[in-house]
GROMACS .gro file of C-alpha atoms in nm:
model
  340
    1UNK     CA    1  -2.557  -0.484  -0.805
    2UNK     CA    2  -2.363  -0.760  -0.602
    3UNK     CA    3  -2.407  -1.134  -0.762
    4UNK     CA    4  -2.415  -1.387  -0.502
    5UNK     CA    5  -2.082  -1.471  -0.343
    6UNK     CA    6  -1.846  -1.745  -0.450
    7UNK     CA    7  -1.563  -1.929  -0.251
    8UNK     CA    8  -1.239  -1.982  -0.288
    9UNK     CA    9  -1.050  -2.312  -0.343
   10UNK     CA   10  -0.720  -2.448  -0.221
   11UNK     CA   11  -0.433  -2.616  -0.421
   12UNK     CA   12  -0.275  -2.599  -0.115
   13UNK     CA   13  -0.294  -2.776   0.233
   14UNK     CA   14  -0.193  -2.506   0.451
   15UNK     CA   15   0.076  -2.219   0.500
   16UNK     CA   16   0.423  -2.302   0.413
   17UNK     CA   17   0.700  -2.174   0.598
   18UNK     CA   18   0.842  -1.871   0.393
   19UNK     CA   19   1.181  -1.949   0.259
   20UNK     CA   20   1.370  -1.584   0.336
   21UNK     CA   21   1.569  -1.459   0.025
   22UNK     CA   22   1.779  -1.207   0.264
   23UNK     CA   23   1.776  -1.028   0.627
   24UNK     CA   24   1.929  -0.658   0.717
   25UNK     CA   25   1.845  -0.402   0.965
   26UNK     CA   26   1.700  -0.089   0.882
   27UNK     CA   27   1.690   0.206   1.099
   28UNK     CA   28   1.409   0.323   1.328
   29UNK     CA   29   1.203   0.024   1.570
   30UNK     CA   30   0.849   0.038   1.336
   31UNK     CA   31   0.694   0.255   1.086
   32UNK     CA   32   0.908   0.198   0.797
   33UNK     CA   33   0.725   0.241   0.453
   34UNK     CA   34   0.803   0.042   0.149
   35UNK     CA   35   0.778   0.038  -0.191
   36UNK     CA   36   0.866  -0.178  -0.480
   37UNK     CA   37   1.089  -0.027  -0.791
   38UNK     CA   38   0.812  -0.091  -1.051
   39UNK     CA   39   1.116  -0.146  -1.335
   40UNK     CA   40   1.434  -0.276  -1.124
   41UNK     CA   41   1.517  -0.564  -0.915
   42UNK     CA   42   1.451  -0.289  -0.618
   43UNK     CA   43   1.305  -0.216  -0.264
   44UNK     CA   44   1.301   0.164  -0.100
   45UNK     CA   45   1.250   0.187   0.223
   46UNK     CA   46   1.183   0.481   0.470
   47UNK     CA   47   1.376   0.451   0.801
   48UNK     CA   48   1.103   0.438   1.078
   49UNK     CA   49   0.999   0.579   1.416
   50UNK     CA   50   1.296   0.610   1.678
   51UNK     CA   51   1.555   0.798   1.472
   52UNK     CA   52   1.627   1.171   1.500
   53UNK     CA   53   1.440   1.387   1.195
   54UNK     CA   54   1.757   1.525   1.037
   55UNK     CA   55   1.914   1.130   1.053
   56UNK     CA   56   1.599   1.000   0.859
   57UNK     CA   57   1.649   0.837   0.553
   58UNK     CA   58   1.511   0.679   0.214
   59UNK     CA   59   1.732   0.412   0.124
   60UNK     CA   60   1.782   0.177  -0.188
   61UNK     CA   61   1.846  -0.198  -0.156
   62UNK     CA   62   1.818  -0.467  -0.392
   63UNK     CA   63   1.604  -0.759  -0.379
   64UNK     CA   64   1.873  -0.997  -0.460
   65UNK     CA   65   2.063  -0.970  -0.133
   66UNK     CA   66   1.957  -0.628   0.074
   67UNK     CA   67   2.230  -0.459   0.017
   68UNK     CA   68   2.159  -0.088   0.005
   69UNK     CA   69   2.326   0.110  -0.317
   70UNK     CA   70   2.176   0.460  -0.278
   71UNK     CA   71   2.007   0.672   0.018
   72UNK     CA   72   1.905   1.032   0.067
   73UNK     CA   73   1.773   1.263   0.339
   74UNK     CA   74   1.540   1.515   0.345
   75UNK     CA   75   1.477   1.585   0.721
   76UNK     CA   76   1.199   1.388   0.802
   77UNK     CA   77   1.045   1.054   0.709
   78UNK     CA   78   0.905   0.975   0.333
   79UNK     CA   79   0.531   0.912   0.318
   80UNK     CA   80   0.423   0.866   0.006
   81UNK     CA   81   0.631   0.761  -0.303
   82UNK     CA   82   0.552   0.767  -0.682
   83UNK     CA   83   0.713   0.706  -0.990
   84UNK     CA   84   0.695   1.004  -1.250
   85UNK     CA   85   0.710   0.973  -1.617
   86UNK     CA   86   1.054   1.106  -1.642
   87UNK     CA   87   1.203   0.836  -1.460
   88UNK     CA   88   1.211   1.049  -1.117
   89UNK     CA   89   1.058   1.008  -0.792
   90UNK     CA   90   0.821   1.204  -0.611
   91UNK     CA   91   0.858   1.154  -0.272
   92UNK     CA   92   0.599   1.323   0.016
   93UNK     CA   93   0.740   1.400   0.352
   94UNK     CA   94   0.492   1.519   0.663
   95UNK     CA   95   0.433   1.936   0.494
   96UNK     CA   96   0.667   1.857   0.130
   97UNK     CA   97   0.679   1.722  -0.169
   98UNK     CA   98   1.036   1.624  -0.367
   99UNK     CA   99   1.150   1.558  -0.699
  100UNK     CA  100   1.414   1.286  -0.654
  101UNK     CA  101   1.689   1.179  -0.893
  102UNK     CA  102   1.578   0.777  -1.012
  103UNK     CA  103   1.870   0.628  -0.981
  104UNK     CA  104   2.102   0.802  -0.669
  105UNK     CA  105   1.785   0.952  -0.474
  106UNK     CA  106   1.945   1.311  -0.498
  107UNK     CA  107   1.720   1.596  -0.457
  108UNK     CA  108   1.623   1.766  -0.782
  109UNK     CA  109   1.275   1.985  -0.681
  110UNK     CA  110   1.110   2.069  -0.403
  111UNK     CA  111   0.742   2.262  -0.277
  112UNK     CA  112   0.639   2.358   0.012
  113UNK     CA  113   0.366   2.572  -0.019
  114UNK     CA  114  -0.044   2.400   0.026
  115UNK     CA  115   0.089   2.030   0.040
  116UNK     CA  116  -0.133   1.830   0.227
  117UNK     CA  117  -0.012   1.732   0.532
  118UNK     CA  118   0.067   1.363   0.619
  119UNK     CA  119  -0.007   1.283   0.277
  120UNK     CA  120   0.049   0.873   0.236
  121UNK     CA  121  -0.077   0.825  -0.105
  122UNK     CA  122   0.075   0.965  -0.431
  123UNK     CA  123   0.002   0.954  -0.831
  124UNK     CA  124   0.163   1.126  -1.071
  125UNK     CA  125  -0.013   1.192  -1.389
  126UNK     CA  126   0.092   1.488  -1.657
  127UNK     CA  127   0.213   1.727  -1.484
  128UNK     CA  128   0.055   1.705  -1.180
  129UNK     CA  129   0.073   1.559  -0.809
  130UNK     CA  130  -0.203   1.378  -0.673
  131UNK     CA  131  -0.177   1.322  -0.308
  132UNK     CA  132  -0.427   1.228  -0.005
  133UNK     CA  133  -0.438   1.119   0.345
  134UNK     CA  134  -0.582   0.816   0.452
  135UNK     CA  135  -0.784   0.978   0.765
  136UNK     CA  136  -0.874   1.345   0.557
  137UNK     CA  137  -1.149   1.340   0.277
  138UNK     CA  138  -1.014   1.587   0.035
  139UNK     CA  139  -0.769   1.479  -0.284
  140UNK     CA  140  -0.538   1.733  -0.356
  141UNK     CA  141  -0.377   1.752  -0.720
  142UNK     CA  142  -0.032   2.012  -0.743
  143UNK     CA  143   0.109   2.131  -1.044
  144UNK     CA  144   0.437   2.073  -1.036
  145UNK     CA  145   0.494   2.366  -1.295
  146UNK     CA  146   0.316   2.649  -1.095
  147UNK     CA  147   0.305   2.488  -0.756
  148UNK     CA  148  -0.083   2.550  -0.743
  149UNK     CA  149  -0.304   2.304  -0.564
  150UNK     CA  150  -0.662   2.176  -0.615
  151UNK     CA  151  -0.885   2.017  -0.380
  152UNK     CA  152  -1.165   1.839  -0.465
  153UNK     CA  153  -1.329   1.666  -0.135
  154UNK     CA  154  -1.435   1.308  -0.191
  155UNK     CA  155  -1.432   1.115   0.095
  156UNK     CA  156  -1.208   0.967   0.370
  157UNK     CA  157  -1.022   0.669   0.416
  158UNK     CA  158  -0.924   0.774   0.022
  159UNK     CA  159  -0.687   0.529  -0.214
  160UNK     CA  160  -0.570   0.707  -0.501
  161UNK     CA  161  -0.482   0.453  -0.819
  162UNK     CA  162  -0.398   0.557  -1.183
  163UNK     CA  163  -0.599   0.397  -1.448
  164UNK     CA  164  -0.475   0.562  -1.769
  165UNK     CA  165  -0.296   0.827  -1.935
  166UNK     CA  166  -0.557   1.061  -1.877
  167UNK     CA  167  -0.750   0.937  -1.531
  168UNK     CA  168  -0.730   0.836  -1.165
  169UNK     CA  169  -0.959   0.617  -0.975
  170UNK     CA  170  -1.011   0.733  -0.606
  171UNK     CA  171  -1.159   0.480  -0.400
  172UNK     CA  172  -1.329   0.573  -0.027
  173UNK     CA  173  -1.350   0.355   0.258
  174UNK     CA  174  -1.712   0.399   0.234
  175UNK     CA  175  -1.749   0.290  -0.043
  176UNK     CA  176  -1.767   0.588  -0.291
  177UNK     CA  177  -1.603   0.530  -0.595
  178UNK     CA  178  -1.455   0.756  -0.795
  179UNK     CA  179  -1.284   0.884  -1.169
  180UNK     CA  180  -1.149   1.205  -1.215
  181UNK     CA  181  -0.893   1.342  -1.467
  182UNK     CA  182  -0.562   1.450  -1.394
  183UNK     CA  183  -0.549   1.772  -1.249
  184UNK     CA  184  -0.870   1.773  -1.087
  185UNK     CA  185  -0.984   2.087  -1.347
  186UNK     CA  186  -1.362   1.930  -1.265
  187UNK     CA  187  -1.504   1.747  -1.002
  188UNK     CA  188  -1.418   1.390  -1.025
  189UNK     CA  189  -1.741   1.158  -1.143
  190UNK     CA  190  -1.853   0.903  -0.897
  191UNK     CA  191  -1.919   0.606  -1.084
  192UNK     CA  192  -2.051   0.300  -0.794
  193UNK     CA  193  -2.115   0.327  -0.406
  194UNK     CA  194  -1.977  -0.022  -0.302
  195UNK     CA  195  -2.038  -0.143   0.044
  196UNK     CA  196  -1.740  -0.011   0.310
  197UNK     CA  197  -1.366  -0.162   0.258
  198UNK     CA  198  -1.077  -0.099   0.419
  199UNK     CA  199  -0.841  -0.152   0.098
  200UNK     CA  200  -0.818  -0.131  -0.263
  201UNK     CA  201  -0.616  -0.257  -0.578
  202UNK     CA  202  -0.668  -0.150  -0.942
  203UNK     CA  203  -0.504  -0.419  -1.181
  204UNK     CA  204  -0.380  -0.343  -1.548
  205UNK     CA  205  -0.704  -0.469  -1.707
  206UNK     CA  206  -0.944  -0.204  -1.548
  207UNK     CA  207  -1.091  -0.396  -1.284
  208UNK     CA  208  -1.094  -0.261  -0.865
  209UNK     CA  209  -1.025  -0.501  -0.596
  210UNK     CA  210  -1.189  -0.416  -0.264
  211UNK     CA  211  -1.149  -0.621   0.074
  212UNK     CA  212  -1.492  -0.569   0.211
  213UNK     CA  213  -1.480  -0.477   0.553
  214UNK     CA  214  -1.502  -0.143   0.794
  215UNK     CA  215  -1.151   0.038   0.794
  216UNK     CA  216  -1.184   0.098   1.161
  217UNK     CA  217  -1.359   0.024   1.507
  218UNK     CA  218  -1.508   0.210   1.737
  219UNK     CA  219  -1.500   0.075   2.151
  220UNK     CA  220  -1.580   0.377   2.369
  221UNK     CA  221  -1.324   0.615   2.314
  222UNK     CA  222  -1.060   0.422   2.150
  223UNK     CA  223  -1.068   0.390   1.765
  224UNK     CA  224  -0.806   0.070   1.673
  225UNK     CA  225  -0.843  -0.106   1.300
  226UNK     CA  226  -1.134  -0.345   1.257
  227UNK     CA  227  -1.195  -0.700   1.231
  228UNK     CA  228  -0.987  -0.857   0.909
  229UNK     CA  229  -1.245  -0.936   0.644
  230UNK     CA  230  -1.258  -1.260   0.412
  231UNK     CA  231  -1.442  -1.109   0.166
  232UNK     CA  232  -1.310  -0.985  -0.157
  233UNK     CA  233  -1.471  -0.777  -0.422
  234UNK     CA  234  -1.425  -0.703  -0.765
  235UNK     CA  235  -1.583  -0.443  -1.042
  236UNK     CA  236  -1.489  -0.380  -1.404
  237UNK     CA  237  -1.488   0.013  -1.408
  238UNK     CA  238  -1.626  -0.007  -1.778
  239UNK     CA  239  -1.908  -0.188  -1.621
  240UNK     CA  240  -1.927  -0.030  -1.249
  241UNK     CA  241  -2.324  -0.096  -1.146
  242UNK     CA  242  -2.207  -0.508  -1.095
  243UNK     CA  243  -1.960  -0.592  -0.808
  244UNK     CA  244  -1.880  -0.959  -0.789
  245UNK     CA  245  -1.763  -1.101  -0.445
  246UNK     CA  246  -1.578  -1.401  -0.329
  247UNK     CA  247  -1.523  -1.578   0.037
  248UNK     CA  248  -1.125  -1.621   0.007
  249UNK     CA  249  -1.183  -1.812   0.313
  250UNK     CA  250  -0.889  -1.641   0.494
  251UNK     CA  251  -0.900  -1.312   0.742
  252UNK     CA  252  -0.685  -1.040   0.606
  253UNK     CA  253  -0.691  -0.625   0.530
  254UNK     CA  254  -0.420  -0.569   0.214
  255UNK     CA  255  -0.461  -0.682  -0.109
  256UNK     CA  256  -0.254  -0.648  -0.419
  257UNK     CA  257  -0.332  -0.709  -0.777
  258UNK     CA  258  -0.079  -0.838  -1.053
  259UNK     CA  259  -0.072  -0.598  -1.329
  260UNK     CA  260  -0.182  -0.886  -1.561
  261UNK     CA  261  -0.489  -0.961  -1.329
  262UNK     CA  262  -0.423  -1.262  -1.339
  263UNK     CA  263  -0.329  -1.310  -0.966
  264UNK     CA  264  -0.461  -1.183  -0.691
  265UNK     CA  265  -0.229  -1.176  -0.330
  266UNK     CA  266  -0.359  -1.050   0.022
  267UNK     CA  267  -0.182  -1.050   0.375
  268UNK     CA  268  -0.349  -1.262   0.590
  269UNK     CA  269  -0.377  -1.195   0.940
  270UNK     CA  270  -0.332  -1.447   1.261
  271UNK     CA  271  -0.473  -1.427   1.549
  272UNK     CA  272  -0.204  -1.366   1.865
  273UNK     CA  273  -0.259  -1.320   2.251
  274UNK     CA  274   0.025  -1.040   2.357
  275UNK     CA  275   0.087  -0.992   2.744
  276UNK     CA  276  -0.307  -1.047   2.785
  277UNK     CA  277  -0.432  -0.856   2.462
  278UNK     CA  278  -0.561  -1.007   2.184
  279UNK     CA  279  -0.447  -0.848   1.872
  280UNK     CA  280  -0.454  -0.954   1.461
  281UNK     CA  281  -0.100  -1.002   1.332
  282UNK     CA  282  -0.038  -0.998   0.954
  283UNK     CA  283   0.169  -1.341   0.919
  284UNK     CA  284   0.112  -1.471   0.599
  285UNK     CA  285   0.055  -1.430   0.196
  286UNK     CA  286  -0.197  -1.589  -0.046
  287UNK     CA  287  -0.207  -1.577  -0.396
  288UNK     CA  288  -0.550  -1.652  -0.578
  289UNK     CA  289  -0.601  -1.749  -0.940
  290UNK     CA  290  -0.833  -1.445  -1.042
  291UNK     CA  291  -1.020  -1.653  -1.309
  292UNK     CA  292  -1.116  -1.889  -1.051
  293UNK     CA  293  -1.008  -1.766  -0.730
  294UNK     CA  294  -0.806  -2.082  -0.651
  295UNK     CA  295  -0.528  -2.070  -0.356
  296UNK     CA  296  -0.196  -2.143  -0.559
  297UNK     CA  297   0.072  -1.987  -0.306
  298UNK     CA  298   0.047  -1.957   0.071
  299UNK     CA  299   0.291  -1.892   0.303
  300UNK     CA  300   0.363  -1.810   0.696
  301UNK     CA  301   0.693  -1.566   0.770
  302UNK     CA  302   0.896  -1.652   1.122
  303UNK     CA  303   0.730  -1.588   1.492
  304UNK     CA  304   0.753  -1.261   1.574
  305UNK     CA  305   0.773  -1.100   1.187
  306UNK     CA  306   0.504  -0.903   1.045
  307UNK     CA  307   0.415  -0.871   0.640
  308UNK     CA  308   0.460  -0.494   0.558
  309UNK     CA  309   0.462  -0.528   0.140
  310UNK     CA  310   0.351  -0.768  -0.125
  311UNK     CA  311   0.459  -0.729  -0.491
  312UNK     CA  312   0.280  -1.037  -0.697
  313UNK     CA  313   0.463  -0.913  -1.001
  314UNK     CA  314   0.810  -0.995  -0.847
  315UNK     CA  315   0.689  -1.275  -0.624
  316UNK     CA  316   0.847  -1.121  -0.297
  317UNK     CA  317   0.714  -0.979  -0.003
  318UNK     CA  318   0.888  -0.813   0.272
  319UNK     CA  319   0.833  -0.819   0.656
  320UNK     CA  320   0.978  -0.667   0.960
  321UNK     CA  321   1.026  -0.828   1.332
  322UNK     CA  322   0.693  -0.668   1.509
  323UNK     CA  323   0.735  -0.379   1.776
  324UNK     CA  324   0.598  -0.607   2.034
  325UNK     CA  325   0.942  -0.821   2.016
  326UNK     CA  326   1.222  -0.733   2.269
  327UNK     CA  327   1.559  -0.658   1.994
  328UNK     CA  328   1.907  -0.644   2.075
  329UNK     CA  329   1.897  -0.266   1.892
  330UNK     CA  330   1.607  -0.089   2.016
  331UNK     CA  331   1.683   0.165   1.755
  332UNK     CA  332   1.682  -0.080   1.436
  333UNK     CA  333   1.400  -0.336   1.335
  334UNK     CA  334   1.478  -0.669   1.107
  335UNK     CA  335   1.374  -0.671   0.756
  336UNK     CA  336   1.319  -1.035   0.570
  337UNK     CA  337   1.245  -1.055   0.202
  338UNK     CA  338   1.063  -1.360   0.082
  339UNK     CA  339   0.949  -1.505  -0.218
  340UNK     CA  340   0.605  -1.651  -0.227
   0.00000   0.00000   0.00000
C-alpha cells in the first residue's frame, strides 16, 4: 500500500561547490569500483578499464590525504567487496572469489569452482558467500568451508543487503522484495512487490530505501540506463504491505542510507550535451533529514568529474574526471574526495 507522496524541503539555496579534501590518480581511464572501510578512515579502490589483467590492482588509500598504504593483485579487476566477520575481505573477481588479509590485502583463500560470473554484489553472513549480478536473476550463496554453491533464482537487477545476524534482504529491480537466511538452505520469502527501482539502501533500523524508477531503457536495439527518478521510497520490513514515498525534488539513480537512518544522501544527476548527445551526468550529492526529508547538504563536484561513491556515515564522497574528458594520461583517471 503506497500513502500519498510527500515533498521534500530545502535548507539550502542551491548546490555548493564541493570543497575537495584530496586528488591522486588511479590506474585504468573508467571503471574503477569503490568501497568505503566500514571501521577505518579508508577508501579501496579497484584500478579500472585500460590496464593489462596481470597489472590490475586493489589498492588502499586513506581518506585523510589519498595516499595509498597497501595494494594487492589477483589478475584481474575486483568486483564485488565485503567485509567478513573475522576482520578479512572477500573480494570477487570476473570467475573467483578471495579471502584477503584486512589490513595488507594479502591473499589468504581462494575458490574457483561455481562462482558466479561477474558477480558485483557481495554479503557475507556465517559462513557463507552471498553473491549476484546485477543483469542475472539468480543469488548464489558459497560455503566458504566446502566450497558448495546454492542458487536460489529471484529476480534480476538483484541488490543483496544484510539485515541481521541471521538474514539478507534481496531487493529486484522489479520490484520483488525479498528475505532469506544465510545460506539459502530454503527459498528466500518474498515479503512486498514494490513498483520498479533502479537502486536500493537498507539502513540500521530495518527500513529499505528504493529510488523509484526503471533500471534501464529500451530505444530499438540499444538498451542505455533510464531516466533519473525523483522519487524516493521507503518500507519498514517489520511492516512491508505500506511503502511511503517522497518527491526529493532532484533527478538522481544512487542512494545511500546512514546506518542511524537518520540521513538519507543520493547522487544527483545533471543534465549535459556531449559532442551532440545528450547524456545524465552524476554531479552532485544531497543529504535529506529522514524524519522530515529536509535538504541539509548539497553540493556540485568540478566540470568534468563524476560522483562514483557516497558514504553519509563519513561525510565524503568520491568522484573521478568522466571518460568523456581528454587527460594528459590516457591510462590513469583523477580521483577527488569531498566532504559533503
Amino acid at each position: 500500500m503506497a500513502v500519498p507522496r510527500k515533498k521534500a524541503t530545502f535548507a539550502v539555496s542551491g548546490p555548493q561547490t564541493a570543497i575537495i579534501r584530496w586528488r591522486t590518480s588511479v590506474p585504468g581511464r573508467m571503471a574503477h569500483r569503490l568501497w568505503v572501510h566500514p571501521d577505518e578512515d579508508q577508501v579501496l579502490v579497484s584500478d579500472g578499464w585500460g590496464v593489462a589483467f596481470a597489472a590490475l590492482r586493489l589498492r588502499v588509500l586513506r581518506l585523510d590525504d589519498g595516499r595509498e598504504v597497501a595494494s594487492t593483485r589477483l589478475g584481474n579487476a575486483v568486483r564485488a567487496l565485503t567485509r567478513s566477520l573475522d576482520g578479512s575481505w572477500l573480494a570477487a573477481s570476473d570467475t573467483k572469489l578471495f579471502r584477503l588479509d584486512g589490513a595488507t590485502l594479502a591473499p589468504i583463500e581462494k575458490w574457483t569452482s561455481r562462482i558466479p560470473r561477474y558477480a558485483d554484489r557481495l554479503v557475507a553472513g556465517g559462513q557463507f558467500a552471498h553473491a549476484c549480478n546485477h543483469s542475472e536473476p539468480s543469488l548464489h550463496a558459497v560455503n566458504l568451508a566446502t566450497g558448495a554453491v546454492k542458487r536460489r533464482r529471484l529476480g534480476s537487477h538483484m541488490q543483496i543487503h544484510p539485515w541481521n545476524s541471521e538474514n539478507l534482504v534481496a531487493a529486484c529491480g522489479d520490484g520483488r522484495i525479498w528475505v532469506g537466511s544465510f545460506g539459502l538452505e530454503a527459498m528466500p520469502r518474498q515479503i512486498a512487490s514494490t513498483p520498479a527501482f533502479c537502486d536500493s539502501a537498507l539502513d540500521g533500523r530495518g527500513r529499505l530505501w528504493l529510488s523509484l524508477g526503471m533500471y534501464e531503457e529500451k530505444s530499438g536495439d540499444i538498451i542505455g540506463p533510464a531516466t533519473p527518478t525523483s522519487c524516493l521510497a521507503c518500507m519498514d520490513l517489520l511492516n512491508s504491505s505500506v511503502l511511503d514515498e517522497v518527491d526529493l525534488g532532484l533527478p538522481f539513480w544512487q542512494i545511500t542510507a546512514s546506518q542511524t537512518g537518520k540521513t538519507i544522501s543520493v547522487i544527483a544527476t545533471s543534465r549535459i550535451v556531449v559532442e551532440g548527445r545528450t547524456i545524465w551526468r552524476r554531479t552532485d550529492v544531497a543529504s535529506f533529514q529522514a524524519s522530515d526529508f529536509r535538504c541539509i547538504s548539497w553540493v556540485r563536484v568540478p566540470d568534468a568529474f563524476e560522483v562514483l561513491l557516497i558514504s553519509p556515515d563519513k561525510r565524503i564522497a568520491l568522484a573521478a574526471r568522466s571518460s568523456d574528458q581528454s587527460q594528459s594520461d590516457p591510462a590513469a583517471a583523477e580521483l577527488i574526495c569531498f566532504n559533503f
